[in-house]
PDB file of C-alpha atoms in Angstrom:
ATOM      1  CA  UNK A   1       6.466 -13.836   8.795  1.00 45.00           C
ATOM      2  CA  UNK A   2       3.862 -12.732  11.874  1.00 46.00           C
ATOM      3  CA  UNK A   3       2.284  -9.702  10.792  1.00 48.00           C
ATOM      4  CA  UNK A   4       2.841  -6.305  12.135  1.00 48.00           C
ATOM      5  CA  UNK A   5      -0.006  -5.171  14.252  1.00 48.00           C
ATOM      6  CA  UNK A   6      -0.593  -1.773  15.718  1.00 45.00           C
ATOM      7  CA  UNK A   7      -2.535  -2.088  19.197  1.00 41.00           C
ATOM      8  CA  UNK A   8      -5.022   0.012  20.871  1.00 40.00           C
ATOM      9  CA  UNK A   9      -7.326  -0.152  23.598  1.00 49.00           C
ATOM     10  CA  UNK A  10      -9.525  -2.963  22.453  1.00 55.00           C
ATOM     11  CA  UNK A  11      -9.543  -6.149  19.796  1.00 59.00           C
ATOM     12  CA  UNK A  12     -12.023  -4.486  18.060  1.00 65.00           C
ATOM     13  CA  UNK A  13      -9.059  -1.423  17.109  1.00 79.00           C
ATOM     14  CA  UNK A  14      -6.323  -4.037  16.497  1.00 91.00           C
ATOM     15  CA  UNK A  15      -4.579  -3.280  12.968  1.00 93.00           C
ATOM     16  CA  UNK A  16      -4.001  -7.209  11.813  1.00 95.00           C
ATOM     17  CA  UNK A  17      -1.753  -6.987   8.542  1.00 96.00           C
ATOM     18  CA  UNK A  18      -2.083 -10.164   5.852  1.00 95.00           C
ATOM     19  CA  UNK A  19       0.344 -10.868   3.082  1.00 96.00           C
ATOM     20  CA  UNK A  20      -2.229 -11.794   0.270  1.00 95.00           C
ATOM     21  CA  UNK A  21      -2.039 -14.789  -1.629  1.00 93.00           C
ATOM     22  CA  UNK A  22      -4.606 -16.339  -4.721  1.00 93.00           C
ATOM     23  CA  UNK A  23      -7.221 -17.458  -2.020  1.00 94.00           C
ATOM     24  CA  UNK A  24      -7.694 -13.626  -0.664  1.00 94.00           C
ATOM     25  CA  UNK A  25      -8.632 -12.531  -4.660  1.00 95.00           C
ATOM     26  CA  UNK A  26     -11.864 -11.838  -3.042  1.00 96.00           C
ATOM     27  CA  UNK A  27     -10.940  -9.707  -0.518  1.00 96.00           C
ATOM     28  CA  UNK A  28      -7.929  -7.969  -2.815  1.00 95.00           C
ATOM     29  CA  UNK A  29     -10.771  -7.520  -5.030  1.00 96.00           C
ATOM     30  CA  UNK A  30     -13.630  -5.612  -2.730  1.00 96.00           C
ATOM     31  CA  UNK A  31     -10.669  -3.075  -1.109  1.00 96.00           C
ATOM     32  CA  UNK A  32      -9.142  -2.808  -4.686  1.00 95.00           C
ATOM     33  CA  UNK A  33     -12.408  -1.379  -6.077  1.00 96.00           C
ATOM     34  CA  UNK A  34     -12.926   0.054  -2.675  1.00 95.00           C
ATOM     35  CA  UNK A  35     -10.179   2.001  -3.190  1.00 94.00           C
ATOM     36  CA  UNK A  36     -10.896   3.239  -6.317  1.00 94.00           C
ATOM     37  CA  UNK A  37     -14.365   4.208  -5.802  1.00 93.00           C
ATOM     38  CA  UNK A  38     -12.333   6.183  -3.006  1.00 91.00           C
ATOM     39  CA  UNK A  39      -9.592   7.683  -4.467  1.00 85.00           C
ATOM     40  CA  UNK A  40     -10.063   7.197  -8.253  1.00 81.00           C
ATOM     41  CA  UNK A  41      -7.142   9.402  -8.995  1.00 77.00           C
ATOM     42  CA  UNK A  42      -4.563   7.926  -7.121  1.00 78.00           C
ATOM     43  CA  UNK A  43      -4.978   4.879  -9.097  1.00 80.00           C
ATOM     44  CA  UNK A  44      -4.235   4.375 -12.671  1.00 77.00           C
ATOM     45  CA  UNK A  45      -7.614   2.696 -13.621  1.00 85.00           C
ATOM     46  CA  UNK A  46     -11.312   2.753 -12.571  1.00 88.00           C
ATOM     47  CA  UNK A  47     -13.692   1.171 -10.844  1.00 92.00           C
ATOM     48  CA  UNK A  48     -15.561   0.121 -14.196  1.00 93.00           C
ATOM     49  CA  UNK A  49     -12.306  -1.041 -15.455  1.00 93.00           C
ATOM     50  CA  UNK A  50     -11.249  -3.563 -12.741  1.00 94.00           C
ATOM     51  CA  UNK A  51     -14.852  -4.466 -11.708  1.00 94.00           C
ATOM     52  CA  UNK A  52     -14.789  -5.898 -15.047  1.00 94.00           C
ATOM     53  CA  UNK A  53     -11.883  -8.521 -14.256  1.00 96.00           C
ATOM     54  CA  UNK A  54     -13.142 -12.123 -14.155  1.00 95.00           C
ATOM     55  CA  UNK A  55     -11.759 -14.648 -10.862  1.00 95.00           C
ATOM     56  CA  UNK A  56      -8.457 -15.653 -12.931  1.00 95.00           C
ATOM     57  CA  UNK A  57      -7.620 -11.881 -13.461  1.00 94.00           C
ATOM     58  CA  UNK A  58      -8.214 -11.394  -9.254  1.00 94.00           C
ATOM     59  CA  UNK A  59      -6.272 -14.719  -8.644  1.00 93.00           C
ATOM     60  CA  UNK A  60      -3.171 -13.537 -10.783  1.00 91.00           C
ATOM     61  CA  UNK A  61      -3.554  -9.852  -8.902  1.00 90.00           C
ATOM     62  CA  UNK A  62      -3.322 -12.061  -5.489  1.00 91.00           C
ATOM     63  CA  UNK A  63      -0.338 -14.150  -6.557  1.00 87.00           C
ATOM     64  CA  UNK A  64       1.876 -10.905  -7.077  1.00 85.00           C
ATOM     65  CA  UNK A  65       4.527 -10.647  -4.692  1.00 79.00           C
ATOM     66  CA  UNK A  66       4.347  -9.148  -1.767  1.00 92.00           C
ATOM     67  CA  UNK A  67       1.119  -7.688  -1.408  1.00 95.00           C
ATOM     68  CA  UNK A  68      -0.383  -6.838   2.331  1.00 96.00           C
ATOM     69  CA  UNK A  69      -4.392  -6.034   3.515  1.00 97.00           C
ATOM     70  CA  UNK A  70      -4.716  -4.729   6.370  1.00 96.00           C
ATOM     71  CA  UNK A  71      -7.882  -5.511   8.527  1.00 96.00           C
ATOM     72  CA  UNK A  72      -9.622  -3.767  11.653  1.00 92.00           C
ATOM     73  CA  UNK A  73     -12.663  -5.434  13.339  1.00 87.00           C
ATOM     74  CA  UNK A  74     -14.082  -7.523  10.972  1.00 83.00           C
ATOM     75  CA  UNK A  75     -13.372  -6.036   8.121  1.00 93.00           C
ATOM     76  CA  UNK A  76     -10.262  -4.854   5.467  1.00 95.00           C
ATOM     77  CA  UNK A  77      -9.505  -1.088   5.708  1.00 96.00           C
ATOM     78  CA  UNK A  78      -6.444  -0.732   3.959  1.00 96.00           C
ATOM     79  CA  UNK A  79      -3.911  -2.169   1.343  1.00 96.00           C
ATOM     80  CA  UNK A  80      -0.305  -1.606  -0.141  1.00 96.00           C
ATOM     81  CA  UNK A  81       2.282  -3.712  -2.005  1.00 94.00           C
ATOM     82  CA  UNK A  82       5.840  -3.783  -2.341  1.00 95.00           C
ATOM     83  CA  UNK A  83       7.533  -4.830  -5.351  1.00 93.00           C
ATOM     84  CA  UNK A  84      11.999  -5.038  -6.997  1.00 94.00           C
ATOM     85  CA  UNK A  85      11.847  -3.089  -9.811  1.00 90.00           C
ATOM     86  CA  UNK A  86      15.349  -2.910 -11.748  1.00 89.00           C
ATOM     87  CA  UNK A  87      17.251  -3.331  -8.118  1.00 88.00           C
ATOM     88  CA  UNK A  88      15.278  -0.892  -6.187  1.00 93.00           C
ATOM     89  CA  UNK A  89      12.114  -1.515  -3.809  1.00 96.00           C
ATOM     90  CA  UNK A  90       9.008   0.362  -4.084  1.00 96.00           C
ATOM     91  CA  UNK A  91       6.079   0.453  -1.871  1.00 96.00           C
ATOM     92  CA  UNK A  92       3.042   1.242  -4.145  1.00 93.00           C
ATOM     93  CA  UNK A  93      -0.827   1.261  -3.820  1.00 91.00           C
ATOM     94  CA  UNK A  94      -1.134   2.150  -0.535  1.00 94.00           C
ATOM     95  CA  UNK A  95      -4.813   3.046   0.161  1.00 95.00           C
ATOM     96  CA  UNK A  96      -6.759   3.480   3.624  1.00 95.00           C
ATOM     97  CA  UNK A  97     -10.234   3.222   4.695  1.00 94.00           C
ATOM     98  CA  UNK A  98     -11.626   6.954   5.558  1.00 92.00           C
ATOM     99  CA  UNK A  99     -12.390   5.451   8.552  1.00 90.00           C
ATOM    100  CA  UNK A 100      -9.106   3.525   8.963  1.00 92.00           C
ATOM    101  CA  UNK A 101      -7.057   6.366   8.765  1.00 91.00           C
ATOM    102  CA  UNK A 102      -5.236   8.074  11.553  1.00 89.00           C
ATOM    103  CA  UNK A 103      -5.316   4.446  13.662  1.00 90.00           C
ATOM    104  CA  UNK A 104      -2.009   3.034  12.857  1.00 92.00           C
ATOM    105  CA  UNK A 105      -2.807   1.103   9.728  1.00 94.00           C
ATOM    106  CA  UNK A 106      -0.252   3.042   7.497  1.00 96.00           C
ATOM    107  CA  UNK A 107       2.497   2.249  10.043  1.00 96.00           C
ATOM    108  CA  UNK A 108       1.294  -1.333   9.788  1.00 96.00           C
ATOM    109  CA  UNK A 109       1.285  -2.101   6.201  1.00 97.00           C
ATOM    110  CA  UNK A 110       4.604  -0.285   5.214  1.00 97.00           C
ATOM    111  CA  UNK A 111       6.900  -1.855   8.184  1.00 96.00           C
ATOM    112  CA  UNK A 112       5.075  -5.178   6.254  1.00 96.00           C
ATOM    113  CA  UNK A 113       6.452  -3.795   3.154  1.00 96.00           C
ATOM    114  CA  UNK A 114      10.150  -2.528   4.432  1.00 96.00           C
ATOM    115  CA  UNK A 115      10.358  -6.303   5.993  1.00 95.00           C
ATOM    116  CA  UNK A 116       9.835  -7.968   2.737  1.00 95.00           C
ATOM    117  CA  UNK A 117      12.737  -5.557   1.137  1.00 95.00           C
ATOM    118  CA  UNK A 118      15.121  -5.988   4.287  1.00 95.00           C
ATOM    119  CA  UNK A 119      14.770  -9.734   3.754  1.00 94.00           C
ATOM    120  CA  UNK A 120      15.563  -9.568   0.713  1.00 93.00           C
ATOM    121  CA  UNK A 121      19.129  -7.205   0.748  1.00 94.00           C
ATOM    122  CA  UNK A 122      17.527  -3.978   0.142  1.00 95.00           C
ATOM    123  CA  UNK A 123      19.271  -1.046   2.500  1.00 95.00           C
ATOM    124  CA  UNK A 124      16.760   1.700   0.301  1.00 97.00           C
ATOM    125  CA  UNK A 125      12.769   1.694  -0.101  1.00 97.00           C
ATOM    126  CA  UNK A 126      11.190   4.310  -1.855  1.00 97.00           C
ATOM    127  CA  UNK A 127       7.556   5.324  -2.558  1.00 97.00           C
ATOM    128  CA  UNK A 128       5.733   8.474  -4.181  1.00 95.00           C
ATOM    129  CA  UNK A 129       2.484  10.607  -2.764  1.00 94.00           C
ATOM    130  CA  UNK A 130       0.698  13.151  -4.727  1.00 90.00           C
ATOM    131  CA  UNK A 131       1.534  16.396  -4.083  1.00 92.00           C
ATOM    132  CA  UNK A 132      -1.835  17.375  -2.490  1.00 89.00           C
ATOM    133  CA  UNK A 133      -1.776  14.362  -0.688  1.00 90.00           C
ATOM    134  CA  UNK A 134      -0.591  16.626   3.133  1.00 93.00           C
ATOM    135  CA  UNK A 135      -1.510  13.344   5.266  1.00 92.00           C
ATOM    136  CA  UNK A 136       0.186  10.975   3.213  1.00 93.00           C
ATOM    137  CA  UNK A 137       3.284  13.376   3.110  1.00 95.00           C
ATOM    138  CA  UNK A 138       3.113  14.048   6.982  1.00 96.00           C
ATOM    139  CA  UNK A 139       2.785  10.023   7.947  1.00 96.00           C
ATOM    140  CA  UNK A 140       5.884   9.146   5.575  1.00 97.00           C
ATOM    141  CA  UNK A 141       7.704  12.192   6.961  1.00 97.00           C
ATOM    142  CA  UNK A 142       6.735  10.471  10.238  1.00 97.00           C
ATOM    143  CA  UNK A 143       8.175   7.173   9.454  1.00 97.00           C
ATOM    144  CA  UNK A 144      11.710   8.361   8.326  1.00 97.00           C
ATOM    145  CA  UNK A 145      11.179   8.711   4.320  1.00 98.00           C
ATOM    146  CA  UNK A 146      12.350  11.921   2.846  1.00 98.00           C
ATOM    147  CA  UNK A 147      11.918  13.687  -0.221  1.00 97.00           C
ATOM    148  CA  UNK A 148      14.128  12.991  -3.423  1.00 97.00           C
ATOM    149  CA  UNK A 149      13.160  16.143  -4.980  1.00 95.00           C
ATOM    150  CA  UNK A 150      12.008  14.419  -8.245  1.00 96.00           C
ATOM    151  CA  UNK A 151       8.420  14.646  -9.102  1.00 94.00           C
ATOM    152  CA  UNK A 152       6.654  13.388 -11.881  1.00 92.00           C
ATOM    153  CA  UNK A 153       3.481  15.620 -13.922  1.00 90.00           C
ATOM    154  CA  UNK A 154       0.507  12.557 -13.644  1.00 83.00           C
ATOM    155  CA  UNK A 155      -1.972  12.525 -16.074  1.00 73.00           C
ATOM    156  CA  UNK A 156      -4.818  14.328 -14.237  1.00 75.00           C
ATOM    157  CA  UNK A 157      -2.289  17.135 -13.788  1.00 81.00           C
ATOM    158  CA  UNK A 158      -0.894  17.200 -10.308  1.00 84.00           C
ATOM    159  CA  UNK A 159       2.266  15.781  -9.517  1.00 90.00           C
ATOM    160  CA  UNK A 160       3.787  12.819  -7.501  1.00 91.00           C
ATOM    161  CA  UNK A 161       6.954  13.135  -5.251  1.00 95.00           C
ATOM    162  CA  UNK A 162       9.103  10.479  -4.667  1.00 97.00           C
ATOM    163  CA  UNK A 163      10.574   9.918  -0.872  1.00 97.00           C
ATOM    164  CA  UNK A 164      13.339   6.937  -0.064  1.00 98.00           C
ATOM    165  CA  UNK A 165      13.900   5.375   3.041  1.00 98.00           C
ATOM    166  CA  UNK A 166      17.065   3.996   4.506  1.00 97.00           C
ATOM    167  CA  UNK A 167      16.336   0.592   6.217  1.00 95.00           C
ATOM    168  CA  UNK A 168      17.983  -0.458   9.188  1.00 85.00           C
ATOM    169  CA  UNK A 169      20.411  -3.753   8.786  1.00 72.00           C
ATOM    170  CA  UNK A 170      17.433  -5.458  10.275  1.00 58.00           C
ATOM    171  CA  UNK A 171      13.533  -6.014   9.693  1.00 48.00           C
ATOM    172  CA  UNK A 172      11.407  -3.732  12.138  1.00 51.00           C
ATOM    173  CA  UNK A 173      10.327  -5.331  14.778  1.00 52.00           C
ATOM    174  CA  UNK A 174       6.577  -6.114  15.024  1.00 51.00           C
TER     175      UNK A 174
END
């Protein structure tokens, strides 16, 4: 599969989009804890926690299906898997860069993860964004998921909506 890439004005702004496998643990591992020094309640552990995992733990993280960094410049800014749970497709730990966000790389990384669910049958994706999450909820809005109206209560007390997405016949093109 070429990866999706969202263009701008220069190389240096070019959105490149990697599906990781068990040689990447390293870089899985820096914008995993990167992420959770970020936004340690999105995530359901802590940077402590996973800092704590040895190579073999990384390597196993890597080899999950269907997880995609996504890098700007020279480095990673962003991250997000998609995984069949029970016959339905979720996209789930999506996390951008401060920096990265508001460039494309969210439009990048889930048309990675709707391809990997279109090739494999699925005509629904869904995902879920904390409720107090208004940029995450506007750029889903923005790339045609909609609101279930189920929520879950998270431990830390806010909630997470769920959204679906009806994918074309088709993978988007890149």
């Amino acid at each position: 599969m070429n990866p999706p890439a969202a263009s701008t004005q220069d190389q240096s702004d070019l959105i490149l989009v990697a599906r990781v496998d068990p040689g990447d643990w390293q870089r899985l591992r820096d914008v995993r804890l990167a992420a959770l020094a970020d936004s340690p309640e999105m995530f359901g552990s802590s940077v402590a926690r996973e800092r704590a995992f040895d190579e073999t733990e990384w390597r196993k993280r890597a080899a999950r299906p269907a997880t995609f960094l996504a890098s700007r410049g020279a480095g990673d800014v962003g991250m997000a898997g998609v995984y069949e749970f029970e016959g339905s497709w979720l996209v789930m730990g999506m996390w951008l860069a401060p920096a990265a966000r508001g460039t494309g790389a969210v439009d990048a990384l889930i048309h990675a993860c709707e391809s990997v669910a279109q090739d494999a049958g699925a005509t629904t994706i869904a995902l879920a964004v904390m409720e107090d999450n208004a940029r995450g909820r506007s750029a889903y809005l923005r790339l045609g998921y909609q609101f279930t109206g189920e929520r879950e209560h998270v431990r830390d007390g806010r909630d997470e909506l769920f959204m679906t997405k009806t994918l074309a016949s088709s993978p988007p093109s890149s």
